[in-house]
PDB file of C-alpha atoms and ligand atoms in Angstrom:
ATOM      1  CA  MET A   6     115.514  93.459  97.874  1.00  0.00           C
ATOM      2  CA  GLU A   7     113.521  90.290  98.719  1.00  0.00           C
ATOM      3  CA  GLU A   8     111.258  90.875  95.501  1.00  0.00           C
ATOM      4  CA  ARG A   9     114.278  91.322  93.065  1.00  0.00           C
ATOM      5  CA  ALA A  10     115.731  88.166  94.582  1.00  0.00           C
ATOM      6  CA  THR A  11     112.465  86.312  93.818  1.00  0.00           C
ATOM      7  CA  SER A  12     112.550  87.269  89.983  1.00  0.00           C
ATOM      8  CA  ARG A  13     116.257  85.600  89.894  1.00  0.00           C
ATOM      9  CA  PRO A  14     116.784  81.723  89.415  1.00  0.00           C
ATOM     10  CA  GLY A  15     118.238  80.024  92.255  1.00  0.00           C
ATOM     11  CA  LEU A  16     121.641  78.921  92.355  1.00  0.00           C
ATOM     12  CA  LEU A  17     123.066  75.653  94.185  1.00  0.00           C
ATOM     13  CA  VAL A  18     126.223  75.570  95.360  1.00  0.00           C
ATOM     14  CA  ILE A  19     128.297  72.832  96.863  1.00  0.00           C
ATOM     15  CA  ILE A  20     131.386  73.297  98.820  1.00  0.00           C
ATOM     16  CA  SER A  21     133.738  70.366  99.653  1.00  0.00           C
ATOM     17  CA  GLY A  22     137.209  69.686 101.015  1.00  0.00           C
ATOM     18  CA  PRO A  23     138.776  67.615 103.398  1.00  0.00           C
ATOM     19  CA  SER A  24     138.723  68.040 107.382  1.00  0.00           C
ATOM     20  CA  GLY A  25     140.819  70.976 108.585  1.00  0.00           C
ATOM     21  CA  VAL A  26     141.015  72.768 105.259  1.00  0.00           C
ATOM     22  CA  GLY A  27     139.009  75.506 106.527  1.00  0.00           C
ATOM     23  CA  LYS A  28     136.021  74.799 104.372  1.00  0.00           C
ATOM     24  CA  THR A  29     133.604  75.554 107.101  1.00  0.00           C
ATOM     25  CA  THR A  30     135.070  79.380 107.538  1.00  0.00           C
ATOM     26  CA  ILE A  31     134.972  79.714 103.733  1.00  0.00           C
ATOM     27  CA  THR A  32     131.177  78.410 103.561  1.00  0.00           C
ATOM     28  CA  HIS A  33     130.131  81.002 106.325  1.00  0.00           C
ATOM     29  CA  GLY A  34     132.199  83.439 104.343  1.00  0.00           C
ATOM     30  CA  VAL A  35     130.218  82.914 101.135  1.00  0.00           C
ATOM     31  CA  GLU A  36     126.924  82.742 103.089  1.00  0.00           C
ATOM     32  CA  ARG A  37     127.464  86.206 104.511  1.00  0.00           C
ATOM     33  CA  SER A  38     128.848  87.804 101.520  1.00  0.00           C
ATOM     34  CA  VAL A  39     126.842  86.874  98.531  1.00  0.00           C
ATOM     35  CA  PRO A  40     123.244  88.250  98.370  1.00  0.00           C
ATOM     36  CA  GLY A  41     120.631  85.869  98.694  1.00  0.00           C
ATOM     37  CA  ALA A  42     122.743  83.178  99.996  1.00  0.00           C
ATOM     38  CA  VAL A  43     121.455  80.620 102.697  1.00  0.00           C
ATOM     39  CA  PHE A  44     123.242  77.681 103.992  1.00  0.00           C
ATOM     40  CA  SER A  45     121.675  74.274 103.882  1.00  0.00           C
ATOM     41  CA  VAL A  46     121.504  72.639 107.348  1.00  0.00           C
ATOM     42  CA  SER A  47     122.034  68.956 107.040  1.00  0.00           C
ATOM     43  CA  CYS A  48     120.752  65.950 109.028  1.00  0.00           C
ATOM     44  CA  THR A  49     123.199  63.850 110.687  1.00  0.00           C
ATOM     45  CA  THR A  50     123.276  60.704 113.009  1.00  0.00           C
ATOM     46  CA  ARG A  51     126.659  61.657 114.301  1.00  0.00           C
ATOM     47  CA  ALA A  52     126.825  62.866 118.001  1.00  0.00           C
ATOM     48  CA  LYS A  53     126.446  66.521 118.900  1.00  0.00           C
ATOM     49  CA  THR A  54     129.438  68.097 120.397  1.00  0.00           C
ATOM     50  CA  ASP A  55     129.504  71.292 122.484  1.00  0.00           C
ATOM     51  CA  ALA A  56     130.436  73.512 119.619  1.00  0.00           C
ATOM     52  CA  ASP A  57     127.571  72.345 117.511  1.00  0.00           C
ATOM     53  CA  ARG A  58     124.114  74.134 117.672  1.00  0.00           C
ATOM     54  CA  GLU A  59     121.141  71.972 116.788  1.00  0.00           C
ATOM     55  CA  GLY A  60     119.078  73.172 113.769  1.00  0.00           C
ATOM     56  CA  VAL A  61     121.944  75.809 112.974  1.00  0.00           C
ATOM     57  CA  ASP A  62     124.969  73.511 112.218  1.00  0.00           C
ATOM     58  CA  TYR A  63     123.126  70.312 111.860  1.00  0.00           C
ATOM     59  CA  PHE A  64     119.771  68.542 112.774  1.00  0.00           C
ATOM     60  CA  PHE A  65     121.148  65.498 115.076  1.00  0.00           C
ATOM     61  CA  ILE A  66     118.670  62.809 114.378  1.00  0.00           C
ATOM     62  CA  SER A  67     118.714  58.948 115.153  1.00  0.00           C
ATOM     63  CA  ASP A  68     119.666  56.117 112.921  1.00  0.00           C
ATOM     64  CA  ALA A  69     116.115  54.938 112.537  1.00  0.00           C
ATOM     65  CA  ARG A  70     114.957  58.566 111.595  1.00  0.00           C
ATOM     66  CA  PHE A  71     117.518  58.849 109.375  1.00  0.00           C
ATOM     67  CA  ASP A  72     116.775  55.467 107.559  1.00  0.00           C
ATOM     68  CA  ALA A  73     112.943  56.601 107.409  1.00  0.00           C
ATOM     69  CA  MET A  74     113.824  59.844 105.526  1.00  0.00           C
ATOM     70  CA  VAL A  75     116.063  57.859 103.264  1.00  0.00           C
ATOM     71  CA  ARG A  76     112.950  55.455 102.502  1.00  0.00           C
ATOM     72  CA  GLU A  77     110.628  58.555 101.976  1.00  0.00           C
ATOM     73  CA  ASP A  78     113.012  60.214  99.570  1.00  0.00           C
ATOM     74  CA  ARG A  79     113.575  63.093 101.729  1.00  0.00           C
ATOM     75  CA  PHE A  80     117.442  63.683 101.133  1.00  0.00           C
ATOM     76  CA  LEU A  81     118.733  65.176  97.632  1.00  0.00           C
ATOM     77  CA  GLU A  82     121.638  63.404  98.840  1.00  0.00           C
ATOM     78  CA  HIS A  83     122.926  61.316 101.388  1.00  0.00           C
ATOM     79  CA  ALA A  84     126.449  59.515 102.242  1.00  0.00           C
ATOM     80  CA  GLU A  85     128.278  58.088 105.170  1.00  0.00           C
ATOM     81  CA  VAL A  86     131.285  59.869 106.330  1.00  0.00           C
ATOM     82  CA  PHE A  87     133.585  58.596 109.202  1.00  0.00           C
ATOM     83  CA  GLY A  88     130.838  55.781 109.633  1.00  0.00           C
ATOM     84  CA  ARG A  89     128.197  58.393 110.157  1.00  0.00           C
ATOM     85  CA  LYS A  90     125.387  59.253 108.020  1.00  0.00           C
ATOM     86  CA  TYR A  91     124.621  62.537 106.551  1.00  0.00           C
ATOM     87  CA  GLY A  92     121.878  63.977 104.407  1.00  0.00           C
ATOM     88  CA  THR A  93     120.808  67.249 102.565  1.00  0.00           C
ATOM     89  CA  PRO A  94     116.907  67.808 103.236  1.00  0.00           C
ATOM     90  CA  ARG A  95     115.485  67.763  99.596  1.00  0.00           C
ATOM     91  CA  GLU A  96     112.081  69.893 100.363  1.00  0.00           C
ATOM     92  CA  TRP A  97     113.838  72.737 102.176  1.00  0.00           C
ATOM     93  CA  VAL A  98     116.749  73.115  99.214  1.00  0.00           C
ATOM     94  CA  MET A  99     114.255  73.069  96.474  1.00  0.00           C
ATOM     95  CA  ASP A 100     111.887  75.406  98.080  1.00  0.00           C
ATOM     96  CA  ARG A 101     114.667  78.196  98.454  1.00  0.00           C
ATOM     97  CA  LEU A 102     115.961  77.276  94.812  1.00  0.00           C
ATOM     98  CA  ALA A 103     112.363  78.215  93.681  1.00  0.00           C
ATOM     99  CA  GLU A 104     112.414  81.428  95.744  1.00  0.00           C
ATOM    100  CA  GLY A 105     115.737  82.589  93.764  1.00  0.00           C
ATOM    101  CA  LYS A 106     118.150  81.826  96.655  1.00  0.00           C
ATOM    102  CA  VAL A 107     121.963  80.813  96.461  1.00  0.00           C
ATOM    103  CA  VAL A 108     121.937  77.637  98.197  1.00  0.00           C
ATOM    104  CA  ILE A 109     125.074  76.393  99.855  1.00  0.00           C
ATOM    105  CA  LEU A 110     125.637  72.836 100.610  1.00  0.00           C
ATOM    106  CA  GLU A 111     128.927  71.979 102.631  1.00  0.00           C
ATOM    107  CA  ILE A 112     129.097  68.254 101.811  1.00  0.00           C
ATOM    108  CA  ASP A 113     131.437  65.363 100.967  1.00  0.00           C
ATOM    109  CA  VAL A 114     132.584  64.032  97.646  1.00  0.00           C
ATOM    110  CA  GLU A 115     130.356  61.391  97.297  1.00  0.00           C
ATOM    111  CA  GLY A 116     127.228  63.725  98.227  1.00  0.00           C
ATOM    112  CA  ALA A 117     128.574  66.307  95.527  1.00  0.00           C
ATOM    113  CA  ARG A 118     128.648  63.596  92.988  1.00  0.00           C
ATOM    114  CA  GLN A 119     124.951  62.796  93.680  1.00  0.00           C
ATOM    115  CA  VAL A 120     123.819  66.263  93.625  1.00  0.00           C
ATOM    116  CA  LYS A 121     125.499  67.016  90.467  1.00  0.00           C
ATOM    117  CA  GLU A 122     123.716  63.955  88.830  1.00  0.00           C
ATOM    118  CA  LYS A 123     120.363  65.494  89.919  1.00  0.00           C
ATOM    119  CA  VAL A 124     121.043  69.163  89.496  1.00  0.00           C
ATOM    120  CA  PRO A 125     123.772  69.606  86.614  1.00  0.00           C
ATOM    121  CA  HIS A 126     123.807  73.276  86.968  1.00  0.00           C
ATOM    122  CA  ALA A 127     125.002  73.239  90.601  1.00  0.00           C
ATOM    123  CA  PHE A 128     128.165  74.911  91.038  1.00  0.00           C
ATOM    124  CA  GLY A 129     130.870  72.685  92.897  1.00  0.00           C
ATOM    125  CA  VAL A 130     133.776  74.349  94.697  1.00  0.00           C
ATOM    126  CA  PHE A 131     136.429  72.044  96.450  1.00  0.00           C
ATOM    127  CA  VAL A 132     138.956  73.471  98.883  1.00  0.00           C
ATOM    128  CA  LEU A 133     142.372  72.471  98.605  1.00  0.00           C
ATOM    129  CA  PRO A 134     145.051  72.518 101.193  1.00  0.00           C
ATOM    130  CA  PRO A 135     148.343  74.381  99.846  1.00  0.00           C
ATOM    131  CA  SER A 136     150.147  71.019 100.434  1.00  0.00           C
ATOM    132  CA  GLU A 137     149.877  67.574 102.381  1.00  0.00           C
ATOM    133  CA  ASP A 138     152.181  68.794 105.328  1.00  0.00           C
ATOM    134  CA  VAL A 139     150.182  71.807 105.836  1.00  0.00           C
ATOM    135  CA  LEU A 140     146.891  69.972 106.129  1.00  0.00           C
ATOM    136  CA  LEU A 141     148.603  67.515 108.574  1.00  0.00           C
ATOM    137  CA  GLU A 142     149.581  70.333 110.863  1.00  0.00           C
ATOM    138  CA  ARG A 143     146.331  71.871 110.643  1.00  0.00           C
ATOM    139  CA  LEU A 144     144.771  68.895 111.681  1.00  0.00           C
ATOM    140  CA  ARG A 145     147.045  68.436 114.453  1.00  0.00           C
ATOM    141  CA  HIS A 146     146.699  72.079 115.672  1.00  0.00           C
ATOM    142  CA  ARG A 147     142.779  71.727 115.920  1.00  0.00           C
ATOM    143  CA  LYS A 148     143.609  69.415 118.808  1.00  0.00           C
ATOM    144  CA  ARG A 149     140.348  67.800 118.396  1.00  0.00           C
ATOM    145  CA  GLU A 150     141.636  64.151 118.327  1.00  0.00           C
ATOM    146  CA  ASP A 151     144.447  61.915 119.418  1.00  0.00           C
ATOM    147  CA  GLU A 152     147.429  61.209 116.890  1.00  0.00           C
ATOM    148  CA  ALA A 153     145.821  57.922 115.308  1.00  0.00           C
ATOM    149  CA  GLN A 154     142.570  59.831 114.710  1.00  0.00           C
ATOM    150  CA  ILE A 155     144.709  62.480 113.129  1.00  0.00           C
ATOM    151  CA  GLN A 156     146.317  60.097 111.000  1.00  0.00           C
ATOM    152  CA  LYS A 157     143.208  58.489 110.159  1.00  0.00           C
ATOM    153  CA  ARG A 158     141.574  61.925 108.791  1.00  0.00           C
ATOM    154  CA  PHE A 159     144.797  62.614 107.095  1.00  0.00           C
ATOM    155  CA  ALA A 160     144.537  59.343 105.116  1.00  0.00           C
ATOM    156  CA  GLU A 161     141.001  60.071 104.370  1.00  0.00           C
ATOM    157  CA  ALA A 162     141.785  63.653 103.245  1.00  0.00           C
ATOM    158  CA  LYS A 163     144.262  62.234 100.838  1.00  0.00           C
ATOM    159  CA  ARG A 164     141.707  60.017  99.342  1.00  0.00           C
ATOM    160  CA  GLU A 165     139.122  62.680  99.159  1.00  0.00           C
ATOM    161  CA  ILE A 166     141.363  64.839  97.287  1.00  0.00           C
ATOM    162  CA  ALA A 167     142.278  62.455  94.900  1.00  0.00           C
ATOM    163  CA  ARG A 168     138.726  61.454  94.374  1.00  0.00           C
ATOM    164  CA  ALA A 169     137.659  64.910  93.754  1.00  0.00           C
ATOM    165  CA  LYS A 170     140.043  65.344  91.052  1.00  0.00           C
ATOM    166  CA  GLU A 171     139.239  62.255  89.446  1.00  0.00           C
ATOM    167  CA  LEU A 172     135.582  62.891  89.383  1.00  0.00           C
ATOM    168  CA  SER A 173     135.953  66.392  88.064  1.00  0.00           C
ATOM    169  CA  ALA A 174     137.992  65.169  85.198  1.00  0.00           C
ATOM    170  CA  SER A 175     135.699  62.121  84.312  1.00  0.00           C
ATOM    171  CA  HIS A 176     132.051  63.661  85.648  1.00  0.00           C
ATOM    172  CA  GLY A 177     132.713  67.647  86.065  1.00  0.00           C
ATOM    173  CA  VAL A 178     131.718  67.540  89.656  1.00  0.00           C
ATOM    174  CA  TYR A 179     133.753  70.384  90.692  1.00  0.00           C
ATOM    175  CA  ASP A 180     133.958  73.515  88.686  1.00  0.00           C
ATOM    176  CA  ALA A 181     136.663  75.193  90.712  1.00  0.00           C
ATOM    177  CA  PHE A 182     139.384  74.176  93.063  1.00  0.00           C
ATOM    178  CA  VAL A 183     140.398  76.942  95.565  1.00  0.00           C
ATOM    179  CA  THR A 184     143.579  76.598  97.529  1.00  0.00           C
ATOM    180  CA  ASN A 185     143.459  77.926 100.944  1.00  0.00           C
ATOM    181  CA  ASP A 186     146.845  79.102 101.450  1.00  0.00           C
ATOM    182  CA  ASP A 187     145.335  82.122 103.269  1.00  0.00           C
ATOM    183  CA  LEU A 188     141.864  82.206 104.778  1.00  0.00           C
ATOM    184  CA  ALA A 189     140.742  85.547 103.944  1.00  0.00           C
ATOM    185  CA  ARG A 190     142.004  85.264 100.494  1.00  0.00           C
ATOM    186  CA  ALA A 191     140.556  81.825  99.969  1.00  0.00           C
ATOM    187  CA  THR A 192     137.247  83.136 101.101  1.00  0.00           C
ATOM    188  CA  ARG A 193     137.520  86.210  98.611  1.00  0.00           C
ATOM    189  CA  GLU A 194     138.196  83.753  95.995  1.00  0.00           C
ATOM    190  CA  ALA A 195     135.092  81.496  96.437  1.00  0.00           C
ATOM    191  CA  VAL A 196     132.802  84.582  96.949  1.00  0.00           C
ATOM    192  CA  SER A 197     133.997  85.974  93.467  1.00  0.00           C
ATOM    193  CA  LEU A 198     133.582  82.446  91.980  1.00  0.00           C
ATOM    194  CA  VAL A 199     130.039  82.328  92.995  1.00  0.00           C
ATOM    195  CA  GLU A 200     129.473  85.936  92.181  1.00  0.00           C
ATOM    196  CA  ALA A 201     130.694  85.304  88.658  1.00  0.00           C
ATOM    197  CA  ARG A 202     128.641  82.132  88.429  1.00  0.00           C
ATOM    198  CA  ARG A 203     125.250  83.642  89.789  1.00  0.00           C
ATOM    199  CA  ALA A 204     125.854  86.524  87.194  1.00  0.00           C
ATOM    200  CA  GLY A 205     126.061  84.074  84.598  1.00  0.00           C
ATOM    201  CA  ALA A 206     123.275  82.114  85.884  1.00  0.00           C
ATOM    202  CA  THR A 207     120.877  85.267  85.862  1.00  0.00           C
ATOM    203  CA  ALA A 208     121.944  85.893  82.118  1.00  0.00           C
ATOM    204  CA  ARG A 209     120.952  82.508  81.192  1.00  0.00           C
ATOM    205  CA  PRO A 210     117.526  82.764  79.452  1.00  0.00           C
TER     206      PRO A 210
HETATM  207  P1  LIG B   5     131.367  67.040 110.473  1.00  0.00           P
HETATM  208  O1  LIG B   5     130.674  65.939 111.267  1.00  0.00           O
HETATM  209  O2  LIG B   5     132.955  67.178 110.802  1.00  0.00           O
HETATM  210  O3  LIG B   5     130.940  68.469 110.542  1.00  0.00           O
HETATM  211  O4  LIG B   5     131.353  66.919 108.849  1.00  0.00           O
HETATM  212  C1  LIG B   5     131.973  65.657 108.369  1.00  0.00           C
HETATM  213  C2  LIG B   5     132.032  65.510 106.891  1.00  0.00           C
HETATM  214  O5  LIG B   5     130.698  65.235 106.309  1.00  0.00           O
HETATM  215  C3  LIG B   5     132.369  66.838 106.119  1.00  0.00           C
HETATM  216  O6  LIG B   5     133.254  66.433 105.088  1.00  0.00           O
HETATM  217  C4  LIG B   5     131.104  67.540 105.538  1.00  0.00           C
HETATM  218  O7  LIG B   5     131.095  68.407 104.449  1.00  0.00           O
HETATM  219  C5  LIG B   5     130.276  66.293 105.262  1.00  0.00           C
HETATM  220  N1  LIG B   5     128.893  66.561 105.381  1.00  0.00           N
HETATM  221  C6  LIG B   5     128.496  67.457 106.245  1.00  0.00           C
HETATM  222  N2  LIG B   5     127.012  67.538 105.914  1.00  0.00           N
HETATM  223  C7  LIG B   5     126.761  66.522 104.844  1.00  0.00           C
HETATM  224  C8  LIG B   5     125.589  66.072 104.219  1.00  0.00           C
HETATM  225  O8  LIG B   5     124.198  66.503 104.312  1.00  0.00           O
HETATM  226  N3  LIG B   5     125.882  65.282 103.039  1.00  0.00           N
HETATM  227  C9  LIG B   5     127.335  64.843 102.770  1.00  0.00           C
HETATM  228  N4  LIG B   5     127.306  63.946 101.803  1.00  0.00           N
HETATM  229  N5  LIG B   5     128.214  65.227 103.489  1.00  0.00           N
HETATM  230  C10 LIG B   5     128.226  66.001 104.423  1.00  0.00           C
END
């Protein structure tokens, strides 16, 4: 299996979407279901929560360390989200692509824009809520923040959706939009899209 994978070209997959839309579940569904798929663990300066696993969900690093990595050009992309820095380690991603893996990046719209500039064949998927009302309900349901925080995330989510659509029209940043009306269905759709692109990528000379 491993040898077959090494003879295939790698595929870089970007999955984005506003908070509360279910993109982490969809991302992990794609990672589990697509053969040869691996999740790229980002570096972040945000505080680690009890739910986070170091080195599995993120590498939690200091501001100084993050800035040093930027100076050393060790990020494929990096951006600030909610006032915290996030970046994709370049070398790990490039090594996995060279091995023929499907590398999944769960990153924001700004990061996606940067990646598409550097790797134009990257496949961008943006996860949408079925409606704004549903998104607001989901953000409240998570019980992770107070109402003021929730409203901030909601406003940011609406901006991010508008920006994703705008950048796709102008720069083709996202190749597909998946509406999460039902988590299992949306995950299946994302998996099919990635597999179809993978089949297309493999057929490319
Ligand atoms: P959270 O802190 O809630 O896990 O993630 C906050 C946001 O940061 C999400 O939209 C997530 O997709 C984005 N994000 C996570 N890692 C990266 C990264 O490496 N680069 C960029 N640009 N965004 C990221």
